[in-house]
């Protein structure tokens, strides 16, 4: 492990009597990147603390040095949210279960634990997560901070089961918060976007371990649409839909609790490495021949799910396995029957003579545009009256879900074969976001979106202002603030002493953008030094 180059930083990091090992946790040659390789960056310091004392010491040192602190886990967010040229903190070594109560299912853990690790530890205790998203590589803190959700009308966000949190604030002190203690800090921290501090401890209510019998059926999308207002989302505990616009087909996946013996799905050779590389390389070739994409999607869909309508796959698996979706390819993801029908009319150039036509009203041309599939559709319901009253009252300030009804999520996926952006990206997402705004939607914080500060201000109003107020109290120097926060949620204002400013984005050979930033304090110091020369 390399030593810290800057003697001043080394002295401050080593000065804490409560964290004498902190300098050993520091690297200076780390290369950071988002999971999708959309952005790459080189932090000044990369730190993996192993105790609360070390976390508090490094935050205090960063504040004194005029540096920003970014906390990251799997870096699944494809935006610049976790990019930094300052200090990058990874909590993979701060990941232990601290306590549990078998009777109530209440478990307290260090915040760096990944969801797959948490599921494994809970299984040893005869417990399980009540709900999961499609992937489990994120840390529990990252999943909470960006509003991760599952796919069930019986659940809302993953954070609905959080009992309390401990967070280290901008001055290096740590506070507990819950629905009854520091309630406003709790509401702001549940979706913090990493801008309030470092979540260090989480108390969570698990449920007794359970198995799921899942069923996946493939058919024409019109059957899925016709079922939408009947029992599509209520016929099982968990429901997900994947819609394929070119083939006009849909995959409906549903799962219900069961006590049946475990039964793995029928093996398919295509689900292994061969299928992965076939699809990956076909997508790469389509970068140069976009017109082949409808054929590629037809072929891959058939190989993966079956060419025949009515094909059904079933299995019985533990919940932590059944609820996951294999996310093999680096990708962008951007977050109603009306929406899908309008998108289909636009992408497929439908005319009023076509029986599936609806006016799309999208003010951008789809001429020559060919996109990847599928569009993933999921639901949750934070307004569920069965939820504990405290959790309904203390919903996050930046909650993306509807207050009084179920929430529908649409994820328009574009893959990045060999980390190359598809030619359709800009126009497809421009149209998709226009359509989502037209339908009153909000972007998912963990996804890639172009909505700016004015859009977010309109969407969240007083809730956003309350979140800013709590954030400013928790971190007045901007130790946890970056350019993404300023552009998206913080609005105009005086730049904070430790706030990181974006200096440049540079197109890199091999794909992705190189990110470079500096903090307000560093910039002022450089300007002062230059003026004295």
Coordinates of C-alpha atoms in Angstrom, one line a residue:
X1 CA 0.0 0.0 0.0
X2 CA 1.5 3.3 -1.0
X3 CA 2.1 6.1 1.5
X4 CA 0.4 9.5 1.4
X5 CA 2.4 11.8 -0.8
X6 CA 1.4 15.2 0.7
X7 CA 3.2 15.6 4.1
X8 CA 0.5 17.9 5.3
X9 CA -2.2 15.4 4.6
X10 CA -0.2 12.6 6.2
X11 CA 0.4 14.7 9.3
X12 CA -3.3 15.4 9.7
X13 CA -4.4 11.8 9.0
X14 CA -1.8 10.5 11.5
X15 CA -2.7 13.1 14.2
X16 CA -5.8 11.4 15.5
X17 CA -5.1 9.4 18.6
X18 CA -8.4 7.5 18.3
X19 CA -7.5 6.2 14.8
X20 CA -3.7 5.5 14.7
X21 CA -4.1 3.0 11.8
X22 CA -5.9 5.3 9.5
X23 CA -2.7 6.2 7.4
X24 CA -2.4 2.5 6.6
X25 CA -5.8 2.5 5.0
X26 CA -4.9 5.1 2.4
X27 CA -3.8 4.7 -1.2
X28 CA -2.8 7.4 -3.6
X29 CA -2.8 5.5 -6.9
X30 CA -6.4 4.3 -7.1
X31 CA -8.2 4.5 -10.5
X32 CA -12.0 4.9 -10.0
X33 CA -14.8 4.2 -12.5
X34 CA -18.5 3.7 -12.5
X35 CA -19.7 0.2 -12.9
X36 CA -20.9 0.9 -16.5
X37 CA -17.5 2.6 -17.2
X38 CA -19.4 5.8 -18.2
X39 CA -16.9 7.9 -16.1
X40 CA -13.4 7.3 -15.0
X41 CA -11.5 9.4 -12.4
X42 CA -8.5 9.5 -10.2
X43 CA -9.1 10.4 -6.5
X44 CA -6.3 12.1 -4.6
X45 CA -6.8 9.6 -1.8
X46 CA -8.6 6.2 -1.7
X47 CA -9.4 5.2 1.9
X48 CA -10.9 2.0 3.3
X49 CA -11.6 2.6 7.0
X50 CA -12.3 -0.3 9.3
X51 CA -13.8 1.5 12.4
X52 CA -16.1 4.4 13.3
X53 CA -13.1 6.2 14.8
X54 CA -11.3 6.1 11.5
X55 CA -14.3 7.4 9.6
X56 CA -14.7 10.3 12.0
X57 CA -11.0 11.1 11.8
X58 CA -10.9 11.1 8.0
X59 CA -13.9 13.3 7.7
X60 CA -12.4 15.8 10.2
X61 CA -9.1 15.7 8.3
X62 CA -10.9 16.3 5.0
X63 CA -12.7 19.4 6.4
X64 CA -9.4 20.8 7.7
X65 CA -7.6 20.2 4.4
X66 CA -10.4 21.7 2.3
X67 CA -11.2 18.4 0.6
X68 CA -14.4 16.7 -0.4
X69 CA -15.3 13.1 0.7
X70 CA -17.2 10.7 -1.6
X71 CA -18.4 7.4 -0.3
X72 CA -18.9 4.6 -2.8
X73 CA -19.7 0.9 -2.9
X74 CA -20.4 -0.8 -6.2
X75 CA -20.6 2.5 -8.1
X76 CA -23.7 1.3 -9.9
X77 CA -24.9 4.8 -10.5
X78 CA -23.7 5.7 -14.0
X79 CA -23.7 9.5 -13.5
X80 CA -21.0 11.7 -11.9
X81 CA -22.6 11.3 -8.5
X82 CA -19.7 9.2 -7.2
X83 CA -16.9 10.8 -9.3
X84 CA -14.2 12.8 -7.5
X85 CA -10.6 14.0 -7.8
X86 CA -10.6 14.5 -4.0
X87 CA -11.0 11.8 -1.3
X88 CA -12.9 8.5 -2.2
X89 CA -14.0 6.4 0.8
X90 CA -15.0 2.7 0.3
X91 CA -16.6 0.9 3.2
X92 CA -16.1 -2.7 2.0
X93 CA -14.0 -3.4 5.1
X94 CA -16.6 -1.9 7.4
X95 CA -19.2 -4.6 6.9
X96 CA -20.0 -6.6 10.0
X97 CA -23.3 -7.6 11.6
X98 CA -23.2 -5.9 15.0
X99 CA -26.3 -7.4 16.7
X100 CA -29.5 -9.2 16.0
X101 CA -32.7 -10.1 17.8
X102 CA -34.1 -13.4 16.5
X103 CA -37.6 -12.8 17.8
X104 CA -38.2 -9.4 16.3
X105 CA -35.9 -9.8 13.2
X106 CA -34.2 -6.5 14.1
X107 CA -30.5 -6.5 12.9
X108 CA -27.9 -3.8 13.3
X109 CA -25.0 -3.7 10.8
X110 CA -22.1 -1.6 9.7
X111 CA -23.1 0.3 6.6
X112 CA -20.5 -1.1 4.1
X113 CA -22.0 -4.5 3.9
X114 CA -23.1 -5.4 0.4
X115 CA -26.7 -6.7 -0.1
X116 CA -25.4 -10.2 -1.2
X117 CA -23.3 -10.4 2.0
X118 CA -26.2 -9.2 4.1
X119 CA -28.5 -11.8 2.6
X120 CA -26.0 -14.6 3.3
X121 CA -25.6 -13.4 6.9
X122 CA -29.3 -13.2 7.4
X123 CA -29.8 -16.7 6.1
X124 CA -27.5 -18.0 8.8
X125 CA -29.9 -16.4 11.3
X126 CA -33.0 -17.8 9.6
X127 CA -33.9 -14.4 8.3
X128 CA -34.2 -12.6 4.9
X129 CA -34.7 -9.2 3.3
X130 CA -38.4 -8.6 2.9
X131 CA -37.7 -7.0 -0.5
X132 CA -34.9 -6.7 -3.0
X133 CA -34.2 -4.9 -6.3
X134 CA -32.9 -6.6 -9.4
X135 CA -29.3 -6.7 -8.3
X136 CA -27.6 -7.2 -4.9
X137 CA -24.0 -5.9 -5.4
X138 CA -24.7 -2.5 -3.8
X139 CA -23.9 -1.7 -0.2
X140 CA -26.9 -1.3 2.1
X141 CA -26.0 2.4 2.6
X142 CA -25.9 3.0 -1.2
X143 CA -29.2 1.3 -1.8
X144 CA -30.8 3.4 0.9
X145 CA -29.2 6.7 -0.2
X146 CA -30.5 6.5 -3.8
X147 CA -34.0 5.2 -3.2
X148 CA -33.6 1.6 -4.3
X149 CA -36.9 -0.3 -4.6
X150 CA -38.2 -3.8 -5.4
X151 CA -41.2 -4.9 -7.4
X152 CA -44.3 -5.5 -5.3
X153 CA -47.4 -3.6 -4.4
X154 CA -46.9 -5.0 -0.9
X155 CA -43.6 -3.0 -0.5
X156 CA -42.3 0.5 -1.1
X157 CA -38.6 1.5 -1.0
X158 CA -36.0 -0.7 0.7
X159 CA -35.7 2.0 3.3
X160 CA -39.2 1.4 4.7
X161 CA -37.7 -1.3 6.9
X162 CA -35.0 0.9 8.4
X163 CA -35.5 1.4 12.2
X164 CA -32.6 3.8 12.8
X165 CA -29.3 5.1 11.3
X166 CA -26.1 6.5 12.6
X167 CA -24.4 9.1 10.3
X168 CA -21.0 10.9 10.5
X169 CA -21.6 14.6 9.7
X170 CA -19.4 17.2 8.1
X171 CA -17.6 18.1 11.4
X172 CA -16.6 14.6 12.1
X173 CA -19.2 13.9 14.8
X174 CA -21.7 11.1 14.6
X175 CA -25.4 11.2 15.3
X176 CA -28.2 8.6 15.6
X177 CA -31.5 9.4 13.9
X178 CA -34.8 7.5 13.7
X179 CA -38.6 8.2 13.4
X180 CA -38.5 9.4 17.0
X181 CA -34.9 10.8 17.4
X182 CA -33.6 13.6 15.1
X183 CA -36.6 12.9 12.9
X184 CA -35.7 15.5 10.2
X185 CA -32.1 14.2 9.9
X186 CA -33.6 10.7 9.5
X187 CA -35.9 11.8 6.7
X188 CA -33.1 13.6 4.9
X189 CA -30.6 10.7 5.4
X190 CA -33.0 8.0 4.0
X191 CA -32.3 9.5 0.6
X192 CA -29.1 11.5 1.2
X193 CA -27.5 11.1 -2.2
X194 CA -24.2 11.1 -0.2
X195 CA -24.5 14.8 0.5
X196 CA -25.1 14.8 4.3
X197 CA -22.4 12.6 5.6
X198 CA -21.3 9.0 5.8
X199 CA -24.0 6.5 7.0
X200 CA -22.1 4.3 9.4
X201 CA -24.6 2.1 11.1
X202 CA -28.1 0.8 10.1
X203 CA -30.7 -1.0 12.2
X204 CA -33.1 -2.9 9.9
X205 CA -36.1 -5.2 10.4
X206 CA -35.7 -8.5 8.6
X207 CA -38.3 -11.2 8.2
X208 CA -38.2 -15.0 8.6
X209 CA -36.5 -16.6 5.7
X210 CA -38.8 -17.6 2.9
X211 CA -38.8 -19.3 -0.5
X212 CA -40.5 -18.2 -3.7
X213 CA -42.2 -20.1 -6.5
X214 CA -41.7 -18.0 -9.6
X215 CA -43.2 -18.3 -13.0
X216 CA -42.1 -16.5 -16.1
X217 CA -44.3 -16.4 -19.2
X218 CA -43.7 -15.0 -22.7
X219 CA -46.5 -13.7 -24.9
X220 CA -47.7 -10.9 -27.1
X221 CA -47.6 -7.5 -25.4
X222 CA -51.2 -6.9 -26.1
X223 CA -52.1 -9.6 -23.6
X224 CA -50.0 -7.9 -21.0
X225 CA -51.7 -4.6 -21.7
X226 CA -55.2 -6.1 -21.6
X227 CA -54.4 -7.6 -18.2
X228 CA -52.9 -4.3 -16.8
X229 CA -56.0 -3.0 -15.0
X230 CA -57.2 -6.5 -14.0
X231 CA -54.8 -8.7 -12.1
X232 CA -51.4 -8.1 -13.7
X233 CA -49.9 -6.5 -10.6
X234 CA -52.0 -8.2 -7.9
X235 CA -52.0 -11.9 -8.9
X236 CA -48.7 -12.5 -7.0
X237 CA -46.6 -11.1 -4.2
X238 CA -43.8 -10.0 -6.6
X239 CA -44.3 -9.0 -10.3
X240 CA -41.9 -7.7 -13.0
X241 CA -42.4 -7.1 -16.7
X242 CA -39.9 -6.8 -19.5
X243 CA -41.3 -5.2 -22.7
X244 CA -39.7 -5.7 -26.1
X245 CA -40.8 -2.9 -28.5
X246 CA -39.7 -4.4 -31.8
X247 CA -41.1 -7.9 -31.3
X248 CA -44.2 -6.6 -29.5
X249 CA -43.8 -9.2 -26.9
X250 CA -43.6 -9.1 -23.1
X251 CA -42.1 -11.3 -20.3
X252 CA -44.2 -11.4 -17.2
X253 CA -42.3 -12.7 -14.1
X254 CA -44.2 -13.3 -10.9
X255 CA -43.4 -15.0 -7.6
X256 CA -45.4 -16.1 -4.6
X257 CA -44.3 -17.4 -1.1
X258 CA -44.2 -21.1 -0.9
X259 CA -43.3 -24.1 1.2
X260 CA -42.6 -26.4 -1.8
X261 CA -39.2 -28.1 -2.2
X262 CA -36.6 -26.1 -3.9
X263 CA -36.4 -26.6 -7.7
X264 CA -34.0 -24.8 -10.0
X265 CA -35.1 -23.6 -13.5
X266 CA -34.5 -25.9 -16.4
X267 CA -30.9 -25.4 -17.6
X268 CA -30.3 -23.5 -20.8
X269 CA -26.9 -23.5 -22.4
X270 CA -27.7 -20.0 -23.7
X271 CA -27.8 -18.6 -20.1
X272 CA -24.0 -19.2 -19.8
X273 CA -20.9 -17.7 -21.3
X274 CA -21.9 -18.5 -24.9
X275 CA -25.1 -16.5 -24.7
X276 CA -23.3 -13.6 -23.0
X277 CA -20.7 -13.3 -25.7
X278 CA -23.1 -13.9 -28.6
X279 CA -25.3 -11.0 -27.4
X280 CA -22.4 -8.8 -26.5
X281 CA -20.8 -9.2 -29.9
X282 CA -24.0 -8.8 -31.8
X283 CA -24.7 -5.5 -30.0
X284 CA -21.1 -4.4 -30.8
X285 CA -21.6 -5.1 -34.5
X286 CA -24.9 -3.2 -34.3
X287 CA -23.0 -0.1 -33.3
X288 CA -21.9 0.1 -36.9
X289 CA -25.1 -1.4 -38.4
X290 CA -27.9 0.0 -36.2
X291 CA -30.5 -1.3 -38.7
X292 CA -29.7 -4.8 -37.5
X293 CA -30.9 -4.2 -34.0
X294 CA -34.5 -5.3 -34.5
X295 CA -33.2 -8.6 -35.8
X296 CA -30.6 -8.9 -33.0
X297 CA -33.4 -8.4 -30.4
X298 CA -35.7 -10.9 -32.1
X299 CA -32.9 -13.5 -32.2
X300 CA -31.6 -13.0 -28.7
X301 CA -35.2 -12.8 -27.2
X302 CA -36.0 -16.2 -28.9
X303 CA -32.8 -17.8 -27.7
X304 CA -33.2 -16.6 -24.1
X305 CA -37.0 -16.9 -23.6
X306 CA -38.3 -19.0 -26.5
X307 CA -39.6 -18.2 -30.0
X308 CA -43.0 -19.5 -29.3
X309 CA -45.7 -17.4 -27.6
X310 CA -47.0 -19.0 -24.4
X311 CA -43.6 -20.4 -23.3
X312 CA -43.4 -20.8 -19.5
X313 CA -40.5 -21.3 -17.1
X314 CA -40.9 -22.1 -13.4
X315 CA -38.7 -22.6 -10.4
X316 CA -38.7 -22.6 -6.6
X317 CA -35.7 -20.7 -5.0
X318 CA -34.7 -18.9 -1.8
X319 CA -35.9 -15.3 -1.9
X320 CA -32.4 -13.8 -2.1
X321 CA -31.8 -15.7 -5.3
X322 CA -35.2 -15.6 -6.9
X323 CA -35.6 -11.9 -6.8
X324 CA -32.4 -11.1 -8.6
X325 CA -32.0 -10.3 -12.3
X326 CA -28.7 -11.2 -14.0
X327 CA -27.3 -7.8 -15.1
X328 CA -24.5 -9.0 -17.3
X329 CA -23.7 -5.9 -19.5
X330 CA -22.5 -2.5 -18.6
X331 CA -25.4 -0.2 -19.4
X332 CA -27.3 3.0 -19.0
X333 CA -30.6 2.8 -17.3
X334 CA -33.2 5.6 -17.4
X335 CA -36.4 5.6 -15.4
X336 CA -48.4 2.7 -17.7
X337 CA -49.6 1.2 -20.5
X338 CA -49.9 4.7 -22.1
X339 CA -46.2 5.3 -21.8
X340 CA -45.3 2.0 -23.4
X341 CA -47.9 2.3 -26.2
X342 CA -46.7 5.8 -27.0
X343 CA -43.1 4.7 -27.0
X344 CA -44.0 1.8 -29.3
X345 CA -45.8 4.1 -31.7
X346 CA -42.8 6.4 -31.8
X347 CA -40.1 3.7 -32.2
X348 CA -42.0 1.5 -34.7
X349 CA -43.3 4.5 -36.8
X350 CA -46.9 3.3 -36.4
X351 CA -49.6 5.1 -38.3
X352 CA -53.3 5.6 -37.4
X353 CA -54.2 2.7 -39.6
X354 CA -52.2 0.3 -37.3
X355 CA -54.5 -1.3 -34.7
X356 CA -51.8 -0.7 -32.0
X357 CA -51.4 3.0 -32.8
X358 CA -51.8 5.7 -30.2
X359 CA -50.7 9.4 -30.7
X360 CA -47.2 9.6 -29.1
X361 CA -46.8 13.4 -29.4
X362 CA -43.0 13.0 -28.9
X363 CA -41.5 16.1 -30.6
X364 CA -38.4 14.3 -31.8
X365 CA -37.9 12.2 -34.9
X366 CA -37.4 8.4 -34.6
X367 CA -36.2 8.2 -38.2
X368 CA -33.1 6.0 -38.4
X369 CA -33.2 5.4 -34.7
X370 CA -32.7 1.8 -33.5
X371 CA -32.5 1.0 -29.8
X372 CA -31.8 -1.8 -27.4
X373 CA -34.4 -3.8 -25.5
X374 CA -36.0 -4.3 -23.1
X375 CA -37.9 -1.7 -21.1
X376 CA -38.2 -3.1 -17.6
X377 CA -41.5 -2.3 -15.7
X378 CA -41.9 -2.6 -11.9
X379 CA -44.2 -1.3 -9.2
X380 CA -44.0 -0.4 -5.5
X381 CA -46.5 1.2 -3.1
X382 CA -45.1 3.5 -0.4
X383 CA -48.7 4.6 0.3
X384 CA -49.6 1.1 1.5
X385 CA -51.7 1.6 4.7
X386 CA -50.4 -1.6 6.1
X387 CA -47.0 0.0 6.6
X388 CA -46.0 1.1 10.1
X389 CA -47.4 4.6 10.8
X390 CA -44.0 5.9 11.8
X391 CA -42.5 4.9 8.4
X392 CA -45.3 6.5 6.5
X393 CA -44.9 9.8 8.5
X394 CA -41.1 9.7 8.1
X395 CA -40.9 9.1 4.4
X396 CA -37.7 10.5 2.8
X397 CA -37.8 14.2 1.7
X398 CA -36.5 13.2 -1.7
X399 CA -38.8 10.1 -2.0
X400 CA -39.4 9.4 -5.7
X401 CA -42.6 7.5 -5.1
X402 CA -46.2 8.7 -5.2
X403 CA -47.7 9.6 -1.8
X404 CA -51.2 8.4 -2.3
X405 CA -51.0 5.6 -4.8
X406 CA -48.8 2.9 -6.3
X407 CA -45.7 3.9 -8.2
X408 CA -44.7 2.6 -11.6
X409 CA -41.1 2.4 -12.7
X410 CA -40.0 2.3 -16.3
X411 CA -36.3 1.5 -17.0
X412 CA -35.2 2.1 -20.6
X413 CA -32.0 0.1 -20.9
X414 CA -29.2 0.7 -23.4
X415 CA -26.2 -1.6 -23.2
X416 CA -22.6 -0.5 -23.7
X417 CA -20.8 -3.3 -25.6
X418 CA -17.1 -3.1 -24.9
X419 CA -17.9 0.1 -23.0
X420 CA -19.0 2.0 -26.1
X421 CA -22.0 4.3 -26.1
X422 CA -24.7 3.2 -28.6
X423 CA -25.4 5.7 -31.4
X424 CA -29.0 6.0 -30.3
X425 CA -28.3 7.1 -26.7
X426 CA -28.8 10.9 -27.0
X427 CA -31.9 10.9 -29.0
X428 CA -33.6 7.9 -27.3
X429 CA -33.1 9.3 -23.8
X430 CA -34.1 12.8 -24.9
X431 CA -37.4 11.4 -26.2
X432 CA -37.8 9.0 -23.2
X433 CA -37.3 11.7 -20.6
X434 CA -39.7 14.0 -22.5
X435 CA -42.3 11.3 -22.4
X436 CA -41.8 10.7 -18.7
X437 CA -42.0 14.4 -17.9
X438 CA -45.2 14.6 -20.0
X439 CA -46.7 11.9 -17.8
X440 CA -45.6 13.5 -14.6
X441 CA -42.8 11.2 -13.8
X442 CA -39.7 11.7 -11.6
X443 CA -36.2 10.4 -12.4
X444 CA -34.7 7.6 -10.3
X445 CA -31.8 9.1 -8.3
X446 CA -29.5 6.1 -9.0
X447 CA -30.0 6.2 -12.8
X448 CA -28.8 8.3 -15.7
X449 CA -31.0 11.3 -16.4
X450 CA -30.7 14.8 -17.8
X451 CA -33.2 16.6 -15.7
X452 CA -31.6 19.8 -14.2
X453 CA -32.0 21.8 -11.1
X454 CA -35.1 23.7 -12.3
X455 CA -36.9 20.4 -13.1
X456 CA -36.0 18.9 -9.8
X457 CA -37.1 22.0 -8.0
X458 CA -40.5 21.8 -9.7
X459 CA -40.9 18.1 -8.9
X460 CA -40.0 18.3 -5.2
X461 CA -40.8 21.9 -4.1
X462 CA -40.9 22.4 -0.4
X463 CA -39.6 18.8 0.3
X464 CA -36.4 19.7 -1.6
X465 CA -36.0 23.0 0.4
X466 CA -36.5 21.1 3.7
X467 CA -33.8 18.6 2.6
X468 CA -31.4 21.4 1.7
X469 CA -32.0 23.0 5.2
X470 CA -31.1 19.8 7.0
X471 CA -28.2 19.1 4.6
X472 CA -26.7 22.6 5.3
X473 CA -27.0 22.0 9.1
X474 CA -25.3 18.6 8.8
X475 CA -22.5 19.7 6.5
X476 CA -22.1 23.5 6.4
X477 CA -18.7 23.4 4.8
X478 CA -19.8 21.1 1.9
X479 CA -17.4 18.2 2.8
X480 CA -19.8 15.9 1.0
X481 CA -20.9 18.2 -1.9
X482 CA -19.9 17.8 -5.5
X483 CA -20.8 19.3 -8.9
X484 CA -23.6 16.7 -9.4
X485 CA -25.3 17.9 -6.2
X486 CA -25.0 21.6 -7.2
X487 CA -26.4 21.0 -10.6
X488 CA -29.2 18.7 -9.6
X489 CA -30.4 19.4 -6.0
X490 CA -28.6 22.4 -4.4
X491 CA -29.6 25.2 -6.7
X492 CA -27.7 28.4 -7.1
X493 CA -25.7 29.9 -4.3
X494 CA -22.3 30.6 -2.8
X495 CA -19.9 27.7 -3.3
X496 CA -19.0 26.0 0.0
X497 CA -15.4 25.8 1.2
X498 CA -15.0 22.0 0.6
X499 CA -17.4 21.8 -2.4
X500 CA -15.9 20.0 -5.4
X501 CA -16.2 21.8 -8.7
X502 CA -16.1 20.0 -12.0
X503 CA -13.2 21.1 -14.2
X504 CA -13.4 18.9 -17.2
X505 CA -14.7 15.8 -18.9
X506 CA -12.5 14.2 -21.5
X507 CA -13.4 11.6 -24.0
X508 CA -11.2 8.6 -23.3
X509 CA -9.8 6.0 -25.7
X510 CA -11.8 2.8 -25.3
X511 CA -15.0 4.5 -24.1
X512 CA -16.2 6.6 -21.3
X513 CA -15.4 10.1 -20.0
X514 CA -12.5 11.1 -17.8
X515 CA -13.7 13.3 -14.9
X516 CA -11.6 16.0 -13.3
X517 CA -12.6 18.2 -10.4
X518 CA -11.2 20.4 -7.6
X519 CA -12.6 21.8 -4.4
X520 CA -13.4 25.5 -3.8
X521 CA -10.7 25.7 -1.2
X522 CA -8.0 24.2 -3.5
X523 CA -9.0 26.5 -6.3
X524 CA -8.8 29.6 -4.1
X525 CA -5.4 28.5 -2.8
X526 CA -4.1 28.0 -6.4
X527 CA -5.5 31.4 -7.4
X528 CA -3.9 33.1 -4.3
X529 CA -0.5 31.4 -5.1
X530 CA -0.7 32.5 -8.7
X531 CA -1.5 36.1 -7.8
X532 CA 1.7 36.2 -5.6
X533 CA 4.0 35.1 -8.4

